[in-house]
Short mmCIF file of C-alpha atoms in Angstrom, two decimals:
data_model
loop_
_atom_site.label_atom_id
_atom_site.label_comp_id
_atom_site.label_asym_id
_atom_site.label_seq_id
_atom_site.Cartn_x
_atom_site.Cartn_y
_atom_site.Cartn_z
CA MET A 20 -22.32 23.62 -16.53
CA ALA A 21 -18.83 25.56 -17.19
CA GLY A 22 -19.38 27.35 -20.57
CA LEU A 23 -22.44 27.04 -21.03
CA VAL A 24 -25.85 28.96 -19.89
CA SER A 25 -29.25 27.67 -18.58
CA VAL A 26 -32.51 28.08 -19.66
CA ARG A 27 -33.61 29.94 -17.11
CA GLU A 28 -30.45 32.44 -18.06
CA VAL A 29 -32.10 32.12 -20.74
CA LEU A 30 -35.60 33.55 -20.02
CA GLU A 31 -33.94 36.52 -18.32
CA LEU A 32 -32.54 37.98 -20.93
CA PRO A 33 -34.65 41.47 -21.65
CA SER A 34 -34.66 39.54 -25.50
CA VAL A 35 -36.76 37.25 -24.17
CA ALA A 36 -38.26 38.80 -21.29
CA MET A 37 -40.27 41.69 -23.47
CA GLY A 38 -42.25 38.49 -24.72
CA VAL A 39 -43.35 38.06 -20.88
CA PRO A 40 -42.26 33.95 -20.89
CA THR A 41 -44.25 31.95 -18.58
CA VAL A 42 -43.33 28.69 -17.73
CA LEU A 43 -45.96 25.94 -18.25
CA ALA A 44 -43.84 22.92 -17.68
CA GLY A 45 -40.92 21.22 -16.24
CA ARG A 46 -39.78 24.47 -13.69
CA ALA A 47 -37.79 22.10 -11.83
CA SER A 48 -35.58 21.94 -14.57
CA LEU A 49 -34.85 25.29 -15.56
CA ASP A 50 -31.15 24.81 -14.22
CA ARG A 51 -30.40 22.30 -17.04
CA PRO A 52 -27.34 23.42 -19.51
CA VAL A 53 -28.56 24.67 -22.92
CA ARG A 54 -25.52 24.00 -25.48
CA TRP A 55 -27.39 25.73 -28.43
CA VAL A 56 -30.54 27.57 -29.57
CA HIS A 57 -32.59 26.18 -32.54
CA VAL A 58 -35.30 27.87 -34.24
CA CYS A 59 -37.35 24.98 -35.85
CA GLU A 60 -41.27 25.01 -36.56
CA GLN A 61 -41.49 20.69 -37.99
CA SER A 62 -43.69 19.37 -35.60
CA ASP A 63 -40.86 16.00 -35.70
CA VAL A 64 -37.00 17.61 -34.78
CA THR A 65 -35.68 14.08 -34.60
CA GLN A 66 -33.53 15.29 -37.58
CA PHE A 67 -32.59 19.01 -35.57
CA VAL A 68 -31.81 17.98 -32.53
CA ASP A 69 -28.99 15.87 -30.87
CA GLY A 70 -29.39 17.09 -27.28
CA GLY A 71 -28.96 20.30 -25.29
CA GLU A 72 -30.59 22.69 -27.94
CA LEU A 73 -33.58 24.76 -26.81
CA VAL A 74 -35.79 25.01 -29.70
CA LEU A 75 -37.98 28.52 -30.75
CA THR A 76 -40.84 28.29 -32.72
CA SER A 77 -44.16 29.62 -33.38
CA GLY A 78 -45.49 26.74 -33.87
CA THR A 79 -46.26 27.22 -38.35
CA GLY A 80 -45.63 23.75 -38.65
CA VAL A 81 -47.55 22.20 -35.83
CA ALA A 82 -51.28 21.07 -36.30
CA PRO A 83 -53.87 22.01 -34.22
CA GLY A 84 -54.74 19.60 -31.61
CA PRO A 85 -53.11 17.66 -28.99
CA ALA A 86 -52.14 14.94 -30.48
CA ALA A 87 -49.39 17.08 -32.83
CA TRP A 88 -48.41 18.77 -29.79
CA THR A 89 -47.54 16.33 -27.15
CA ALA A 90 -45.56 14.50 -30.17
CA LEU A 91 -43.59 17.05 -30.41
CA ALA A 92 -42.77 17.26 -26.83
CA ARG A 93 -42.20 13.04 -26.39
CA SER A 94 -39.74 13.81 -29.50
CA MET A 95 -37.76 16.69 -27.73
CA THR A 96 -37.46 14.71 -25.28
CA ASN A 97 -36.43 11.35 -26.57
CA ARG A 98 -34.03 13.55 -28.35
CA GLY A 99 -32.11 15.18 -25.16
CA ALA A 100 -33.67 18.84 -25.74
CA ALA A 101 -32.97 21.12 -23.22
CA GLY A 102 -36.31 22.89 -23.11
CA LEU A 103 -38.69 24.70 -26.00
CA ILE A 104 -40.15 28.04 -26.13
CA ILE A 105 -42.84 28.65 -27.81
CA GLU A 106 -44.44 32.12 -29.27
CA LEU A 107 -48.03 32.40 -29.40
CA GLY A 108 -50.84 34.93 -30.99
CA VAL A 109 -50.28 34.38 -34.59
CA TYR A 110 -50.91 30.72 -35.20
CA HIS A 111 -51.36 29.28 -31.77
CA GLN A 112 -53.41 30.90 -29.21
CA SER A 113 -52.94 28.41 -26.49
CA ILE A 114 -51.05 24.64 -25.73
CA PRO A 115 -52.90 21.68 -24.83
CA GLU A 116 -53.36 20.23 -21.47
CA GLN A 117 -52.17 17.03 -22.57
CA MET A 118 -48.85 18.62 -24.01
CA ILE A 119 -48.10 20.22 -20.31
CA ASP A 120 -48.96 17.04 -19.21
CA GLU A 121 -46.43 14.79 -21.16
CA ALA A 122 -43.58 17.82 -20.81
CA GLU A 123 -44.16 17.92 -17.09
CA SER A 124 -44.44 14.06 -16.86
CA SER A 125 -40.60 14.05 -18.48
CA GLY A 126 -39.37 17.71 -17.08
CA LEU A 127 -39.07 19.28 -20.27
CA PRO A 128 -39.29 22.70 -19.65
CA VAL A 129 -42.07 24.18 -21.73
CA VAL A 130 -42.13 28.00 -21.96
CA ALA A 131 -44.87 30.25 -24.11
CA LEU A 132 -44.27 33.79 -24.68
CA SER A 133 -47.16 36.00 -25.38
CA ARG A 134 -45.98 39.01 -27.02
CA PRO A 135 -43.74 38.13 -30.32
CA ILE A 136 -40.06 38.81 -29.94
CA ARG A 137 -37.27 38.33 -32.48
CA PHE A 138 -35.66 34.95 -32.62
CA VAL A 139 -32.72 36.39 -34.48
CA ASP A 140 -31.25 38.11 -31.10
CA VAL A 141 -32.41 35.60 -28.49
CA THR A 142 -30.17 33.10 -30.78
CA ARG A 143 -27.29 35.58 -31.45
CA THR A 144 -27.09 36.92 -27.52
CA VAL A 145 -26.76 33.18 -26.15
CA HIS A 146 -24.54 32.14 -28.96
CA GLU A 147 -22.14 34.79 -27.86
CA ARG A 148 -22.50 33.68 -24.33
CA LEU A 149 -21.44 30.32 -25.51
CA LEU A 150 -18.36 30.73 -27.53
CA GLY A 151 -17.25 33.53 -24.87
CA GLY A 152 -18.03 30.63 -22.58
CA GLN A 153 -16.19 28.04 -24.20
CA ARG A 154 -13.05 30.50 -24.90
CA ASP A 155 -12.63 31.23 -20.82
CA GLN A 156 -13.40 27.42 -20.17
CA LEU A 157 -10.47 26.70 -22.61
CA ARG A 158 -8.13 29.67 -21.10
CA GLN A 159 -9.01 28.05 -17.68
CA ARG A 160 -7.93 24.98 -18.90
CA VAL A 161 -4.42 26.36 -20.37
CA ASP A 162 -3.64 28.19 -17.37
CA ASP A 163 -4.56 25.37 -15.01
CA HIS A 164 -2.01 22.86 -17.14
CA GLN A 165 0.96 25.75 -16.78
CA THR A 166 -0.09 26.11 -13.33
CA PHE A 167 0.84 22.22 -12.32
CA SER A 168 3.04 22.11 -14.73
CA ASP A 169 5.22 24.88 -12.85
CA LEU A 170 4.56 22.75 -9.89
CA ALA A 171 5.93 19.28 -11.26
CA LEU A 172 9.37 21.07 -12.51
CA ALA A 173 9.63 23.45 -9.38
CA GLY A 174 10.01 19.58 -7.12
CA ALA A 175 6.13 20.80 -5.35
CA GLY A 176 5.35 18.60 -2.04
CA LEU A 177 2.55 16.69 -2.04
CA GLU A 178 0.65 19.88 0.33
CA THR A 179 1.33 22.18 -2.27
CA ILE A 180 0.25 20.10 -5.34
CA VAL A 181 -3.35 19.32 -3.04
CA GLY A 182 -3.46 23.29 -1.91
CA ARG A 183 -3.08 24.22 -4.83
CA VAL A 184 -6.27 21.94 -6.03
CA ALA A 185 -8.29 23.35 -3.19
CA ALA A 186 -7.09 26.85 -4.13
CA ILE A 187 -7.94 26.76 -7.93
CA LEU A 188 -11.82 24.50 -6.90
CA GLY A 189 -12.27 26.18 -3.80
CA CYS A 190 -12.47 22.56 -2.07
CA PRO A 191 -11.16 20.92 0.31
CA ALA A 192 -8.87 17.98 -0.73
CA VAL A 193 -7.11 14.81 0.63
CA LEU A 194 -5.00 13.01 -0.38
CA GLU A 195 -4.67 9.26 1.17
CA ASP A 196 -2.93 6.43 0.53
CA LEU A 197 -4.00 2.85 -0.11
CA ALA A 198 -4.44 2.34 3.48
CA HIS A 199 -6.53 5.87 4.01
CA GLN A 200 -4.01 7.15 6.30
CA VAL A 201 -4.13 11.25 4.88
CA LEU A 202 -0.60 12.16 2.84
CA ALA A 203 -1.56 15.71 2.91
CA ALA A 204 -4.88 18.23 3.16
CA ASP A 205 -5.52 21.43 2.58
CA PRO A 206 -9.39 22.83 4.01
CA ALA A 207 -9.59 25.45 1.66
CA GLY A 208 -10.30 27.95 4.19
CA GLN A 209 -11.76 26.06 6.48
CA PRO A 210 -10.92 24.35 10.00
CA LEU A 211 -8.95 21.20 9.27
CA PRO A 212 -10.20 19.28 11.92
CA PRO A 213 -13.90 19.03 11.12
CA LEU A 214 -12.34 17.65 7.46
CA LEU A 215 -9.81 14.98 8.80
CA ARG A 216 -12.28 13.58 11.85
CA GLY A 217 -12.76 10.07 11.67
CA TRP A 218 -11.65 10.18 8.42
CA GLU A 219 -9.97 6.85 7.72
CA GLN A 220 -13.66 4.96 8.64
CA ARG A 221 -15.19 7.41 6.44
CA SER A 222 -13.14 7.36 3.20
CA ARG A 223 -13.43 3.53 3.58
CA LYS A 224 -16.74 3.95 2.77
CA VAL A 225 -16.71 5.25 -0.14
CA VAL A 226 -15.35 2.80 -2.92
CA GLY A 227 -13.97 4.28 -6.31
CA GLY A 228 -12.53 2.15 -8.68
CA ARG A 229 -12.15 3.82 -11.71
CA LEU A 230 -9.80 6.71 -12.18
CA LEU A 231 -12.28 9.50 -11.78
CA ASP A 232 -14.74 8.59 -9.64
CA HIS A 233 -17.80 11.05 -8.27
CA ASP A 234 -19.93 9.98 -4.80
CA PRO A 235 -23.03 12.67 -5.22
CA GLU A 236 -24.43 11.12 -1.88
CA GLN A 237 -20.87 11.82 0.14
CA GLY A 238 -20.29 14.88 -2.42
CA TRP A 239 -16.37 13.69 -2.99
CA LEU A 240 -14.93 13.71 -6.27
CA LEU A 241 -12.41 11.10 -6.35
CA ALA A 242 -9.28 10.03 -8.85
CA THR A 243 -6.95 7.15 -8.13
CA VAL A 244 -3.28 8.12 -8.11
CA GLY A 245 -0.20 6.03 -9.78
CA GLU A 246 0.47 4.31 -13.04
CA ARG A 247 -1.64 1.51 -14.07
CA ASN A 248 0.31 -1.21 -11.76
CA ASP A 249 1.68 0.97 -9.24
CA VAL A 250 -1.84 2.99 -7.97
CA TRP A 251 -0.33 4.27 -4.24
CA GLY A 252 -3.13 6.50 -3.62
CA ARG A 253 -6.18 8.90 -4.23
CA LEU A 254 -6.99 12.15 -4.17
CA VAL A 255 -10.53 13.26 -2.72
CA ILE A 256 -11.99 16.83 -3.70
CA VAL A 257 -15.00 17.80 -1.42
CA LEU A 258 -17.23 19.24 -3.56
CA GLY A 259 -19.83 22.08 -3.29
CA GLU A 260 -23.28 22.47 -4.44
CA ASP A 261 -22.04 25.07 -6.59
CA SER A 262 -18.73 23.47 -7.37
CA ASP A 263 -17.94 22.97 -11.06
CA THR A 264 -17.54 19.60 -11.59
CA ALA A 265 -16.43 19.04 -15.08
CA ARG A 266 -13.69 21.86 -14.14
CA ALA A 267 -13.06 19.78 -10.80
CA ARG A 268 -12.69 16.44 -13.17
CA SER A 269 -10.06 18.05 -15.27
CA VAL A 270 -7.88 19.80 -12.50
CA ALA A 271 -8.23 16.56 -10.48
CA GLU A 272 -6.68 14.82 -13.55
CA LEU A 273 -3.51 17.42 -13.66
CA ALA A 274 -3.35 17.00 -9.92
CA VAL A 275 -3.16 13.06 -10.46
CA ASN A 276 -0.61 13.19 -13.08
CA THR A 277 1.88 16.08 -11.37
CA LEU A 278 1.66 13.50 -8.26
CA VAL A 279 3.07 11.00 -10.42
CA LEU A 280 5.65 12.97 -11.90
CA ARG A 281 6.31 13.76 -8.91
CA ARG A 282 7.49 10.34 -7.93
CA LEU A 283 8.80 9.61 -10.77
CA ILE A 284 11.41 12.16 -10.30
CA ASP A 285 12.05 11.54 -6.61
CA GLY A 286 12.83 7.95 -7.43
CA ASN A 287 13.86 5.66 -4.32
CA ARG A 288 14.67 8.24 -2.79
CA GLU A 289 12.00 9.05 -0.60
CA THR A 290 8.25 7.31 -0.52
CA VAL A 291 4.87 9.39 -0.61
CA GLY A 292 4.50 8.22 3.47
CA GLN A 293 8.16 10.08 4.07
CA GLN A 294 7.48 13.45 2.45
CA ALA A 295 4.77 13.70 3.83
CA GLN A 296 5.73 13.32 7.44
CA ARG A 297 8.36 15.57 6.52
CA THR A 298 6.15 18.36 5.41
CA LEU A 299 4.44 17.88 8.24
CA ILE A 300 7.46 17.55 10.71
CA GLU A 301 8.67 20.65 9.10
CA ASP A 302 5.25 22.61 10.00
CA ILE A 303 5.46 21.56 13.24
CA LEU A 304 8.55 23.47 13.87
CA ARG A 305 7.75 27.01 12.59
CA GLN A 306 4.03 26.55 13.68
CA SER A 307 2.38 29.96 13.90
CA PRO A 308 0.40 30.29 17.69
CA GLY A 309 -3.14 28.33 17.33
CA GLU A 310 -2.47 26.11 14.43
CA HIS A 311 -1.37 23.13 17.11
CA GLU A 312 -5.09 21.60 16.82
CA ALA A 313 -4.66 21.21 12.69
CA LEU A 314 -1.29 20.08 13.11
CA ALA A 315 -2.55 17.24 15.70
CA SER A 316 -5.04 16.80 13.14
CA ARG A 317 -2.95 16.00 10.49
CA ALA A 318 -0.95 13.43 12.51
CA ARG A 319 -4.23 11.65 13.52
CA ALA A 320 -5.47 11.30 9.96
CA MET A 321 -1.29 9.20 9.50
CA GLY A 322 -2.30 7.21 12.13
CA ILE A 323 -0.29 9.09 14.63
CA GLU A 324 -1.95 10.73 17.81
CA LEU A 325 0.52 13.44 19.04
CA GLY A 326 -2.32 15.62 20.66
CA ALA A 327 -2.54 13.94 24.00
CA HIS A 328 0.75 12.71 24.92
CA ARG A 329 3.74 13.29 26.15
CA LEU A 330 6.63 14.50 23.14
CA VAL A 331 10.12 14.14 22.24
CA CYS A 332 12.11 15.10 19.64
CA ALA A 333 15.23 12.83 18.77
CA ILE A 334 18.23 13.26 15.57
CA ILE A 335 19.87 11.20 14.44
CA GLN A 336 23.10 11.49 12.34
CA VAL A 337 24.15 9.32 10.60
CA GLN A 338 27.89 8.08 9.99
CA GLY A 339 27.49 4.76 8.00
CA ARG A 340 25.67 3.44 5.58
CA ALA A 341 22.45 1.92 5.64
CA PRO A 342 21.66 -1.39 3.82
CA ALA A 343 20.00 -0.29 0.61
CA THR A 344 19.08 -2.89 -1.93
CA ASP A 345 21.14 -1.16 -4.59
CA GLY A 346 24.16 -0.85 -2.21
CA ARG A 347 23.90 2.65 -1.76
CA ALA A 348 23.24 4.27 1.54
CA ASP A 349 20.67 6.75 0.47
CA GLU A 350 18.72 9.22 3.04
CA ALA A 351 15.22 7.22 2.56
CA SER A 352 16.52 4.02 3.48
CA HIS A 353 18.07 5.70 6.84
CA VAL A 354 14.51 6.80 7.47
CA ALA A 355 13.49 3.12 6.63
CA ALA A 356 15.33 1.96 9.19
CA VAL A 357 14.46 4.25 11.96
CA GLU A 358 10.82 4.07 11.08
CA ARG A 359 11.58 0.19 11.96
CA ALA A 360 13.35 1.16 15.13
CA VAL A 361 10.11 3.11 16.79
CA ARG A 362 7.25 0.78 15.11
CA ARG A 363 9.04 -1.96 17.07
CA THR A 364 9.27 -0.28 20.39
CA GLU A 365 6.57 -0.48 23.00
CA GLY A 366 4.98 2.54 24.00
CA LEU A 367 6.43 4.78 21.17
CA SER A 368 5.31 6.11 17.89
CA GLY A 369 5.49 9.18 15.77
CA LEU A 370 6.83 11.33 12.70
CA VAL A 371 10.33 10.04 11.00
CA ALA A 372 11.64 11.98 8.50
CA THR A 373 15.36 13.03 6.46
CA ALA A 374 16.53 16.23 6.95
CA GLY A 375 19.55 15.36 4.49
CA SER A 376 23.65 15.71 4.96
CA GLY A 377 22.66 11.93 6.99
CA LEU A 378 20.20 13.22 9.53
CA VAL A 379 16.76 11.60 10.58
CA VAL A 380 14.12 14.01 12.51
CA MET A 381 11.74 12.45 15.27
CA VAL A 382 9.37 13.68 17.05
CA LEU A 383 8.11 10.82 19.00
CA ALA A 384 5.27 10.37 21.51
CA VAL A 385 5.80 8.24 24.60
CA ARG A 386 2.26 6.89 26.08
CA ALA A 387 1.08 8.34 29.02
CA ASP A 388 1.26 4.74 30.90
CA ALA A 389 5.05 3.73 29.95
CA GLY A 390 8.30 5.54 31.51
CA VAL A 391 10.24 7.73 28.54
CA GLU A 392 13.90 6.61 29.10
CA GLY A 393 13.17 2.29 28.58
CA PRO A 394 11.25 3.08 24.88
CA LEU A 395 13.88 6.08 24.56
CA GLY A 396 16.89 3.73 24.83
CA GLU A 397 15.38 0.53 23.40
CA MET A 398 14.85 2.47 19.89
CA ALA A 399 18.01 3.53 20.36
CA HIS A 400 19.60 0.07 19.88
CA ALA A 401 17.34 -1.13 17.76
CA VAL A 402 18.17 2.20 15.37
CA HIS A 403 22.28 0.80 16.40
CA ASP A 404 21.49 -2.29 15.11
CA ARG A 405 21.09 -1.12 11.62
CA LEU A 406 23.04 2.28 11.66
CA ASP A 407 26.00 3.79 12.17
CA ALA A 408 24.74 6.58 14.34
CA THR A 409 25.07 9.04 16.87
CA ILE A 410 21.53 10.30 18.65
CA GLY A 411 20.44 12.95 20.30
CA VAL A 412 17.54 13.67 22.41
CA GLY A 413 15.65 16.86 23.38
CA SER A 414 13.22 17.38 26.54
CA VAL A 415 9.95 15.74 27.07
CA VAL A 416 7.60 18.58 26.23
CA ARG A 417 3.34 18.82 26.88
CA GLY A 418 2.43 19.61 23.59
CA ILE A 419 2.80 20.37 19.61
CA SER A 420 3.38 24.04 20.49
CA GLU A 421 6.48 23.13 22.54
CA VAL A 422 8.35 20.52 20.12
CA GLU A 423 10.18 23.53 18.70
CA ARG A 424 12.19 23.55 22.01
CA SER A 425 12.56 19.83 22.33
CA TYR A 426 13.99 20.04 18.39
CA LEU A 427 16.43 22.62 19.39
CA GLN A 428 18.14 20.86 22.42
CA ALA A 429 18.04 17.31 20.09
CA LYS A 430 19.99 19.18 17.71
CA ASP A 431 22.76 20.93 19.97
CA ALA A 432 22.70 17.40 22.07
CA VAL A 433 23.67 15.04 18.89
CA ALA A 434 26.29 18.16 17.60
CA ALA A 435 28.06 17.95 21.00
CA ALA A 436 28.20 14.21 20.95
CA SER A 437 29.65 13.98 17.77
CA ARG A 438 32.52 14.87 19.79
CA SER A 439 32.51 12.98 22.88
CA HIS A 440 34.77 10.01 23.62
CA ARG A 441 32.34 8.69 25.54
CA ALA A 442 29.17 5.76 24.10
CA ARG A 443 25.96 6.02 24.57
CA PRO A 444 22.81 4.98 23.41
CA TYR A 445 21.26 8.20 22.87
CA TYR A 446 22.94 11.57 24.49
CA THR A 447 20.84 14.44 26.12
CA LEU A 448 22.08 18.15 26.50
CA ALA A 449 22.97 17.49 29.92
CA ASP A 450 25.23 13.81 28.67
CA THR A 451 27.58 15.87 26.75
CA HIS A 452 28.99 17.90 29.77
CA LEU A 453 32.13 20.39 28.83
CA HIS A 454 31.08 19.60 24.68
CA GLY A 455 27.51 20.34 25.14
CA LEU A 456 28.82 23.57 26.82
CA LEU A 457 30.55 25.12 24.22
CA HIS A 458 28.37 24.19 21.91
CA LEU A 459 26.07 25.99 23.02
CA LEU A 460 28.56 28.63 23.00
CA ARG A 461 29.97 28.26 19.82
CA GLU A 462 28.70 31.90 17.87
CA GLU A 463 30.20 33.75 21.43
CA PRO A 464 32.75 36.36 20.26
CA ARG A 465 34.82 35.78 23.84
CA LEU A 466 34.64 31.42 23.02
CA GLN A 467 36.07 32.49 19.96
CA ALA A 468 38.32 34.58 20.99
CA TYR A 469 39.56 32.50 23.69
CA VAL A 470 40.39 29.71 21.16
CA GLU A 471 42.38 32.01 19.18
CA ARG A 472 44.50 33.17 21.92
CA GLU A 473 45.32 29.93 22.73
CA LEU A 474 45.93 28.43 19.15
CA GLY A 475 46.20 30.66 16.82
CA GLU A 476 50.26 30.57 16.83
CA LEU A 477 49.85 27.01 16.07
CA LEU A 478 47.29 27.47 13.73
CA ARG A 479 49.08 29.89 11.72
CA HIS A 480 52.37 27.86 11.99
CA ASP A 481 50.77 24.90 10.27
CA GLN A 482 49.15 26.81 7.49
CA ARG A 483 52.49 28.07 6.83
CA HIS A 484 54.56 25.47 7.15
CA GLY A 485 51.99 22.76 5.74
CA THR A 486 52.73 20.97 9.84
CA ASP A 487 50.66 18.77 12.04
CA LEU A 488 50.98 20.12 14.94
CA VAL A 489 47.35 20.96 16.08
CA ALA A 490 46.64 17.23 15.78
CA VAL A 491 49.97 16.26 17.83
CA LEU A 492 48.73 18.47 20.19
CA ARG A 493 44.93 17.22 20.71
CA ALA A 494 46.23 13.21 20.38
CA PHE A 495 48.83 14.22 23.23
CA LEU A 496 46.10 15.92 25.63
CA GLU A 497 43.55 13.23 24.64
CA HIS A 498 45.89 10.14 25.48
CA ARG A 499 46.36 12.41 28.66
CA GLY A 500 49.65 13.32 28.50
CA ASN A 501 50.90 9.98 27.82
CA LYS A 502 53.78 9.82 25.39
CA SER A 503 54.11 6.49 24.74
CA THR A 504 50.56 6.35 23.68
CA THR A 505 50.98 9.07 21.84
CA ALA A 506 53.51 8.23 19.82
CA THR A 507 52.03 4.61 19.06
CA THR A 508 48.78 6.31 17.94
CA LEU A 509 50.55 8.97 15.75
CA SER A 510 52.72 5.72 14.45
CA MET A 511 55.58 7.92 15.12
CA SER A 512 58.80 7.20 16.75
CA ARG A 513 59.03 8.47 20.64
CA PRO A 514 61.81 11.00 19.75
CA ALA A 515 60.44 12.74 16.72
CA LEU A 516 57.29 13.28 19.29
CA TYR A 517 59.13 14.83 21.63
CA GLU A 518 61.03 17.07 19.39
CA ARG A 519 57.00 17.92 17.77
CA LEU A 520 56.16 18.67 20.83
CA ARG A 521 59.01 21.34 22.23
CA ARG A 522 58.01 22.52 18.90
CA ILE A 523 54.71 23.05 20.06
CA GLU A 524 56.28 24.70 23.50
CA ARG A 525 58.07 26.89 21.74
CA ILE A 526 55.56 28.38 19.28
CA LEU A 527 53.37 28.94 21.94
CA SER A 528 55.65 29.66 24.54
CA ILE A 529 54.15 27.18 27.12
CA ASP A 530 55.07 24.49 29.15
CA LEU A 531 53.18 20.98 28.51
CA ASP A 532 53.65 19.27 31.56
CA ASP A 533 51.67 22.47 34.06
CA PRO A 534 48.46 20.60 34.02
CA ASP A 535 46.63 24.24 33.92
CA ILE A 536 48.16 24.85 30.82
CA ALA A 537 47.25 21.16 29.36
CA LEU A 538 43.81 21.97 30.36
CA ALA A 539 43.70 24.89 28.64
CA LEU A 540 44.13 24.21 25.29
CA HIS A 541 42.20 21.23 25.53
CA VAL A 542 39.21 23.34 26.10
CA ALA A 543 41.10 25.32 23.42
CA LEU A 544 40.64 23.01 20.80
CA TYR A 545 36.86 21.18 22.21
CA GLY A 546 35.95 25.03 21.05
CA LEU A 547 37.82 25.15 17.64
CA ASP A 548 36.08 22.22 16.81
CA CYS A 549 32.66 23.22 18.08
CA ILE A 550 33.40 26.93 15.48
CA ARG A 551 34.41 24.64 13.01
CA HIS A 552 31.42 22.44 13.05
CA ALA A 553 29.29 25.85 12.91
CA ALA A 554 30.60 26.99 10.06
CA ARG A 555 29.98 24.18 8.04
#
């Protein structure tokens, strides 16, 4: 009824109320929408009514007796009229019972006025409202179109688009994939867990085969998402009793177009499922107190149980290329490779998403009856089979509210492990030893001052003269002072290496044969790596 008025609203107008209206038939249909108001004095309205009109008459053209009145009621019903208002007193004193029975049986509202009114006042008022409502409706549609155009241009994610649908309509909205797993959901201010509880089973019962379908029993408006030969999801709007179905259809179409456009713009960078998992991981890591239940419900609706399991974060830093159909490594293929590794690991499930710059983040659930190290090791080996990568793992936590702590530990572990010489399937902070300690202290001014004190002169010398003495010192210390191995590694003659080592000793005023000095410089080089990594 967007932009329209109902028969009931017309009866409440002052210009009609002064006629003391009495509803004779069709009381249950008073909320029927009125498309137009028409004054007609004919007994046959076939030529004047196309559907949705409210007819005003004083009955001047209707012959006395039940037959003519009954024929009028039947004619109006057949033409889809919204209702009939009859002014009594001048030409007719009452309405035959047969006509009232005919109107009641067909649901046609019939109203009698016991006092005269000005029909022109009624038509003018109603038409002004109709035209004003249509202008408002048109303005509303333009605003909605602009809203979703802006979302598409801004590169909005699935959660943002679905959230805007819910905000505009004031109704819960859910985007699901073809397997009825939830990709994004917004409860429109209501609690999320009840909306998503048993979602897959409930959704499978509601079949919608067209672009837009309305299931009145469930109260769902269903919109197919995707192009004709590439359908990938369904948008479900849970309508309320007072919902504007026409506007919901319009908004659903705009939202579907925006979702399809976002998929085209993204290309093969990220599937909608990967995008949904990335958004959920981001929300888990920046959650507010009390949100863990809603987050667990969203994960459960994706087919991943996080609420009752031990959780652990892992971060993968990809150095090499992942296999891709076009020969190029891309973030989507990294995520796909990790997802396969997780799926094939017994006792392990979870969310996997890209974090850019070759990073893949995982929030993993470890089954209660399974150990932790075994599944993590199996998953890590499966990842290494497909990717040249370093894996950092945080500590095991007991709930979604603690995941951020595990994430920060995994982030530190993978950063410290990338400079470690010890090859392991995955690293925790405990495995990174000195590298891990210096990584944690990388922003500490005293560590920065120590590095500058130990290496500053050498760094400045390299910068002024274009030399590579820091690299020579690093290779010498990493080979534990073995000059022959160092020279071979640097593709340098031994006399040339000796000359460079003497120059380093002069610049830093040190003796490289002193084990304490060698240890101090080695720690300073590790610290320099951590500081430079943090600055990138």
